[in-house]
Coordinates of C-alpha atoms and ligand atoms in Angstrom, one line a residue:
M9 CA 15.7 24.3 -87.2
S10 CA 14.3 22.5 -84.3
R11 CA 15.6 25.2 -82.0
L12 CA 14.0 27.9 -84.1
R13 CA 10.7 26.0 -83.7
K14 CA 11.0 26.2 -79.9
L15 CA 11.1 30.1 -79.9
N16 CA 8.0 31.9 -78.6
R17 CA 6.3 34.7 -80.6
R18 CA 8.2 37.5 -79.0
Q19 CA 11.6 35.8 -79.5
A20 CA 10.7 35.0 -83.1
G21 CA 9.7 38.6 -83.7
L22 CA 12.9 40.0 -82.2
L23 CA 15.0 37.5 -84.3
A24 CA 13.0 38.4 -87.4
A25 CA 13.6 42.2 -86.7
A26 CA 17.3 41.6 -86.2
A27 CA 17.5 39.6 -89.5
V28 CA 15.6 42.4 -91.3
L29 CA 17.9 45.1 -89.8
C30 CA 21.0 43.0 -90.8
A31 CA 19.6 42.5 -94.3
A32 CA 18.8 46.3 -94.6
D33 CA 22.2 47.2 -93.4
A34 CA 23.9 44.8 -95.8
A35 CA 21.7 46.0 -98.7
S36 CA 22.4 49.7 -97.9
A37 CA 26.1 49.0 -97.7
L38 CA 26.2 47.1 -101.0
T39 CA 24.2 49.7 -102.8
G40 CA 26.6 52.5 -101.6
H41 CA 24.2 54.1 -99.1
L42 CA 26.7 54.2 -96.4
G43 CA 24.9 56.8 -94.3
L44 CA 21.8 54.6 -94.2
A45 CA 23.9 51.5 -93.5
L46 CA 25.4 53.3 -90.5
T47 CA 22.0 54.4 -89.3
V48 CA 20.6 50.9 -89.5
L49 CA 23.7 49.5 -87.7
G50 CA 23.1 52.2 -85.0
V51 CA 19.5 51.2 -84.6
F52 CA 20.5 47.5 -84.4
L53 CA 23.2 48.2 -81.8
C54 CA 20.7 50.4 -79.7
G55 CA 18.2 47.4 -79.8
V56 CA 20.9 45.0 -78.7
L57 CA 22.0 47.4 -75.8
G58 CA 18.3 47.8 -74.8
G59 CA 17.9 44.0 -74.7
L60 CA 21.0 43.6 -72.6
L61 CA 19.8 46.2 -70.1
L62 CA 16.4 44.5 -69.9
L63 CA 18.1 41.2 -69.3
A64 CA 20.4 42.6 -66.6
R65 CA 17.4 44.1 -64.8
R66 CA 15.5 40.9 -64.9
L67 CA 18.6 39.0 -63.6
T68 CA 18.9 41.5 -60.8
G69 CA 15.2 40.9 -59.8
L70 CA 15.7 37.2 -59.9
L71 CA 18.8 37.4 -57.8
G72 CA 16.8 39.5 -55.2
A73 CA 14.0 37.0 -55.1
H74 CA 16.5 34.2 -54.8
R75 CA 18.1 35.9 -51.8
A76 CA 14.7 36.6 -50.2
A77 CA 13.8 32.9 -50.6
Q78 CA 17.1 31.9 -49.1
R79 CA 16.5 34.2 -46.1
D80 CA 13.1 32.7 -45.6
V81 CA 14.4 29.1 -45.8
R82 CA 17.1 30.0 -43.3
Q83 CA 14.6 31.6 -40.9
V84 CA 12.4 28.5 -41.1
L85 CA 15.4 26.3 -40.5
D86 CA 16.6 28.4 -37.6
H87 CA 13.1 28.3 -36.1
T88 CA 12.7 24.5 -36.6
Q89 CA 16.2 23.9 -35.1
R90 CA 15.4 26.0 -32.1
R91 CA 12.1 24.2 -31.5
L92 CA 13.8 20.8 -31.9
L93 CA 16.5 21.7 -29.5
G94 CA 13.9 23.0 -27.0
A95 CA 11.9 19.8 -27.3
V96 CA 15.1 17.6 -26.9
E97 CA 16.2 19.7 -23.9
E98 CA 12.8 19.3 -22.2
M99 CA 12.7 15.6 -22.9
L100 CA 16.2 15.3 -21.4
L101 CA 15.1 17.2 -18.3
T102 CA 11.9 15.2 -17.9
A103 CA 13.8 11.9 -18.4
G104 CA 16.4 13.2 -15.8
D105 CA 13.6 14.0 -13.3
R106 CA 11.9 10.7 -13.8
H107 CA 15.2 8.9 -13.4
R108 CA 15.9 10.7 -10.2
E109 CA 12.4 9.9 -8.9
L110 CA 12.8 6.2 -9.8
V111 CA 16.2 6.0 -8.1
D112 CA 14.7 7.7 -5.0
T113 CA 11.7 5.3 -5.0
L114 CA 14.0 2.3 -5.5
A115 CA 16.3 3.4 -2.6
A116 CA 13.3 4.0 -0.3
Q117 CA 11.9 0.5 -1.2
Q118 CA 15.3 -1.1 -0.6
K119 CA 15.5 0.6 2.8
A120 CA 12.0 -0.5 3.7
A121 CA 12.7 -4.1 2.6
A122 CA 15.9 -4.1 4.6
N123 CA 14.1 -2.7 7.6
G124 CA 11.2 -5.3 7.2
T125 CA 13.7 -8.2 6.9
D126 CA 15.5 -6.9 9.9
R127 CA 12.3 -6.6 12.0
L128 CA 11.2 -10.0 10.8
L129 CA 14.5 -11.6 11.8
R130 CA 14.4 -9.9 15.2
A131 CA 10.8 -11.0 15.7
Q132 CA 11.6 -14.6 14.7
T133 CA 14.6 -14.6 17.1
G134 CA 12.2 -13.5 19.8
E135 CA 9.7 -16.2 19.0
I136 CA 12.4 -18.9 19.0
E137 CA 13.7 -17.7 22.4
A138 CA 10.2 -17.7 23.8
L139 CA 9.6 -21.2 22.5
V140 CA 12.8 -22.5 24.1
Q141 CA 11.8 -21.0 27.4
L142 CA 8.3 -22.5 27.2
F143 CA 9.6 -26.0 26.7
Q144 CA 12.2 -25.5 29.4
G145 CA 9.3 -24.8 31.8
F146 CA 7.3 -27.9 31.0
T147 CA 7.8 -31.4 29.6
P148 CA 4.8 -32.1 27.5
R149 CA 3.4 -35.6 27.6
A150 CA 2.5 -35.6 23.9
P151 CA 3.4 -33.4 20.9
M152 CA 2.3 -29.8 21.5
P153 CA -0.1 -28.3 18.9
T154 CA 1.5 -25.5 16.8
S155 CA 1.6 -21.9 17.9
G156 CA 1.3 -18.8 15.8
G157 CA -1.3 -18.0 13.1
F158 CA -4.8 -18.5 14.7
A159 CA -3.1 -19.7 17.8
L160 CA -1.1 -17.4 20.2
N161 CA 2.5 -16.7 19.3
P162 CA 5.2 -18.2 21.6
T163 CA 6.0 -14.7 23.1
D164 CA 2.3 -14.3 24.0
L165 CA 2.1 -17.8 25.4
L166 CA 5.2 -17.3 27.5
D167 CA 3.8 -14.1 29.0
L168 CA 0.4 -15.9 29.6
V169 CA 2.1 -18.9 31.3
Q170 CA 4.2 -16.5 33.4
L171 CA 1.0 -14.7 34.5
V172 CA -0.5 -18.1 35.6
R173 CA 2.7 -19.0 37.5
T174 CA 3.0 -15.7 39.3
R175 CA -0.7 -14.7 39.9
R176 CA -1.8 -18.3 40.5
P177 CA -5.5 -17.9 39.3
R178 CA -7.9 -20.5 40.7
L179 CA -10.3 -20.1 37.8
V180 CA -9.2 -19.2 34.2
L181 CA -11.8 -18.5 31.5
E182 CA -10.7 -18.6 27.9
L183 CA -12.7 -17.4 24.9
G184 CA -11.4 -19.3 21.9
S185 CA -9.8 -22.7 22.5
G186 CA -6.6 -24.2 20.8
T187 CA -2.9 -24.4 21.5
S188 CA -3.2 -21.8 24.4
T189 CA -5.7 -24.1 26.2
V190 CA -3.0 -26.8 26.4
W191 CA -0.2 -24.5 27.6
I192 CA -2.5 -22.8 30.3
A193 CA -3.6 -26.3 31.4
Y194 CA 0.0 -27.4 31.9
A195 CA 0.7 -24.2 33.9
L196 CA -2.4 -24.6 36.0
E197 CA -1.6 -28.3 36.7
K198 CA 1.4 -27.0 38.6
T199 CA -0.3 -24.1 40.4
G200 CA -3.5 -25.9 41.2
G201 CA -6.1 -23.9 39.2
R202 CA -8.9 -24.8 36.7
L203 CA -9.5 -23.8 33.1
V204 CA -12.8 -23.4 31.2
S205 CA -12.5 -22.7 27.5
L206 CA -15.3 -21.7 25.2
D207 CA -15.4 -22.5 21.5
H208 CA -18.1 -21.5 19.0
D209 CA -16.9 -24.0 16.5
P210 CA -17.7 -27.7 17.5
G211 CA -14.9 -29.0 15.2
Y212 CA -12.2 -26.9 16.9
A213 CA -13.7 -27.5 20.3
E214 CA -13.4 -31.3 19.7
K215 CA -9.8 -30.9 18.4
T216 CA -8.8 -29.0 21.6
R217 CA -10.6 -31.7 23.8
A218 CA -8.6 -34.4 22.0
A219 CA -5.4 -32.4 22.6
L220 CA -6.2 -32.1 26.3
A221 CA -6.9 -35.8 26.5
A222 CA -3.6 -36.7 24.7
H223 CA -1.7 -34.6 27.3
G224 CA -3.6 -36.0 30.3
L225 CA -5.0 -32.6 31.2
T226 CA -8.8 -33.2 31.2
E227 CA -8.8 -32.9 35.0
V228 CA -7.5 -29.4 34.8
A229 CA -9.2 -28.0 31.7
E230 CA -12.5 -28.5 29.9
V231 CA -13.7 -27.1 26.5
R232 CA -17.3 -26.1 26.3
D233 CA -19.4 -25.7 23.1
A234 CA -20.8 -22.1 23.0
P235 CA -22.4 -21.3 19.6
L236 CA -22.6 -17.6 18.7
R237 CA -25.9 -16.0 19.6
P238 CA -27.1 -12.4 19.3
V239 CA -26.1 -10.2 22.2
L240 CA -27.7 -6.7 22.5
L241 CA -25.4 -4.0 23.8
D242 CA -25.6 -0.2 23.3
G243 CA -28.5 -0.7 20.9
R244 CA -26.4 -3.0 18.7
S245 CA -26.5 -6.8 18.1
F246 CA -23.3 -8.8 18.3
P247 CA -22.8 -12.5 17.6
W248 CA -21.2 -13.7 20.8
Y249 CA -20.8 -16.9 22.8
D250 CA -24.0 -18.4 24.2
T251 CA -24.1 -17.2 27.8
D252 CA -25.7 -20.5 29.0
A253 CA -22.2 -22.0 28.7
L254 CA -21.1 -19.5 31.5
A255 CA -24.1 -19.9 33.8
D256 CA -22.2 -21.7 36.6
L257 CA -19.0 -19.6 36.4
R258 CA -18.1 -16.9 39.0
E259 CA -15.0 -15.5 40.5
V260 CA -12.9 -15.7 37.3
D261 CA -9.4 -14.7 38.2
L262 CA -7.9 -14.7 34.7
L263 CA -9.8 -14.1 31.6
L264 CA -8.2 -14.7 28.1
I265 CA -10.1 -13.0 25.3
D266 CA -9.0 -14.7 22.0
G267 CA -12.3 -15.2 20.3
P268 CA -14.6 -15.0 18.5
P269 CA -12.5 -14.7 15.4
E270 CA -12.7 -11.3 13.6
K271 CA -14.4 -12.9 10.6
T272 CA -17.6 -13.5 12.7
G273 CA -18.4 -9.8 12.5
P274 CA -17.3 -6.2 13.3
D275 CA -16.2 -5.6 17.0
A276 CA -16.4 -9.3 17.5
R277 CA -14.7 -9.2 20.9
Y278 CA -16.3 -6.0 22.3
P279 CA -19.1 -7.9 24.2
A280 CA -16.5 -9.9 26.3
M281 CA -15.9 -7.4 29.1
R282 CA -19.4 -6.0 29.0
V283 CA -21.0 -9.5 29.5
L284 CA -18.3 -10.9 31.8
E285 CA -17.6 -8.1 34.2
D286 CA -20.0 -9.6 36.8
K287 CA -18.3 -13.0 36.4
L288 CA -14.8 -11.6 37.3
A289 CA -13.3 -11.9 40.8
D290 CA -12.9 -8.6 42.7
A291 CA -9.3 -8.5 41.5
A292 CA -8.8 -10.2 38.1
T293 CA -6.4 -10.1 35.2
V294 CA -7.6 -9.9 31.6
V295 CA -5.4 -10.9 28.7
F296 CA -6.6 -9.5 25.4
D297 CA -5.0 -11.0 22.3
D298 CA -4.6 -9.1 19.0
A299 CA -4.9 -5.8 20.9
H300 CA -3.1 -4.0 18.1
R301 CA -6.0 -4.6 15.6
H302 CA -8.4 -1.7 14.8
D303 CA -11.5 -3.3 16.3
E304 CA -9.7 -4.5 19.4
Q305 CA -8.2 -1.0 19.9
A306 CA -11.7 0.5 19.7
A307 CA -13.1 -2.1 22.2
L308 CA -10.2 -1.4 24.6
R309 CA -10.9 2.4 24.5
R310 CA -14.6 1.8 25.0
W311 CA -14.0 -0.6 28.0
M312 CA -11.7 1.9 29.6
E313 CA -14.2 4.6 29.3
T314 CA -17.2 2.6 30.6
I315 CA -15.9 0.0 33.0
E316 CA -14.8 1.2 36.4
G317 CA -11.7 -0.3 37.9
L318 CA -10.2 -1.5 34.5
T319 CA -6.7 -0.3 33.7
Q320 CA -4.0 -1.4 31.2
E321 CA -0.8 -2.8 32.7
G322 CA 2.1 -1.2 30.8
E323 CA 3.4 -2.7 27.6
A324 CA 3.0 -6.4 27.1
P325 CA 5.3 -8.4 24.8
G326 CA 3.8 -9.8 21.5
R327 CA 0.3 -9.0 20.3
H328 CA -1.7 -9.1 23.5
A329 CA -2.5 -6.5 26.2
V330 CA -2.7 -7.2 29.9
L331 CA -5.5 -5.4 31.8
S332 CA -6.1 -5.3 35.5
Y333 CA -9.6 -5.3 37.0
R334 CA -10.4 -4.1 40.5
R335 CA -14.1 -4.1 41.4
M336 CA -15.1 -0.8 42.8
V337 CA -17.0 -1.1 46.1
R338 CA -19.8 1.5 46.0
Q339 CA -20.4 3.3 49.4
L340 CA -24.0 3.0 50.5
T341 CA -25.2 6.4 51.6
P342 CA -27.0 6.2 55.0
Q343 CA -30.8 7.1 54.7
Ligands
SAM404 C1 -8.0 -17.0 17.7 S1 -8.6 -18.6 17.7 C2 -8.3 -19.1 19.3 C3 -6.9 -19.6 19.4 C4 -6.5 -20.1 20.7 N1 -6.7 -19.2 21.8 C5 -5.0 -20.5 20.6 O1 -4.1 -19.7 21.1 O2 -4.7 -21.5 20.1 C6 -10.4 -18.3 17.8 C7 -11.2 -19.4 17.2 O3 -10.9 -19.6 15.9 C8 -11.2 -20.9 15.5 N2 -9.9 -21.4 14.9 C9 -8.9 -21.9 15.4 N3 -7.9 -22.2 14.5 C10 -8.5 -21.9 13.3 C11 -8.0 -21.9 12.0 N4 -6.8 -22.4 11.7 N5 -8.8 -21.5 11.0 C12 -10.0 -21.0 11.3 N6 -10.5 -20.9 12.6 C13 -9.7 -21.3 13.6 C14 -11.6 -21.6 16.8 O4 -13.0 -21.8 16.7 C15 -11.1 -20.7 17.9 O5 -12.0 -20.8 19.0

């Protein structure tokens, strides 16, 4: 009964028609109207056949729709799969490229680090060798102040001392006092020359004076206080050593330019040759420390262009450059 209640109107109608036909058929047969009974049975069977044909058509339609849906789903799946594979392939390629890049960078850095370490080791070996040679040349009477950093490196000091030994300057002028002052003074003590060193900083000047006193070199070298004052050159103002500290100096045979420090201003050492050319002997040597630095390179170029008789002497060891100065004698044209 509950099943009968679930039938829709159409199904209930068809069931009722079938029941009426069955009942009519049974009644016709029982009352002896066989012809009518057969006719009713024929109508009933035609109805059943029509229903079956309708059902078969609908099932065929459903099957077609089901196949079309399956095709669509397969297409969507294929498309999604292709996109996924493409994305994974691209990711793999990108990851591969990145990996190769990282490996290359790492290799380049390892090579640079190895080269750097190698250069450092070679430089250190050179500095040690220079230090040994320096101490073989002199027996200091007190502990020597340290070299390197703000002070000249042993390789630069060794070349400087060698220049003093071989060129035997009578007067050496140093811009920027410190460890180099003591080494030059020891060398001059043997060759018979004199050293004047300028320092813009009273504290460092005093420290160098104390070192000279400790080594018994005050007869050979003196440190003068020379605060930085504005010097006008080529329309520019530079903070440079007070020229009053140089007033009595002439015929400087060897000039060491190692000050003022770069932090005192751009092109800090450029004024040196411009101010001091007149103080140099007719033939003089100029040692220019930190010559590899940008400002010092620019100063060097400018001096060469503007100062007659100034030339660079080959490649010097360490960080300094050695320049040679020969005063040009101008021919007086007869009136
Ligand atoms: C390059 S240093 C001169 C070094 C000196 N010619 C030598 O070889 O020892 C130039 C100036 O820097 C200053 N100075 C020296 N040592 C310094 C330090 N450790 N820190 C800051 N300034 C320093 C001093 O006034 C010195 O005159």
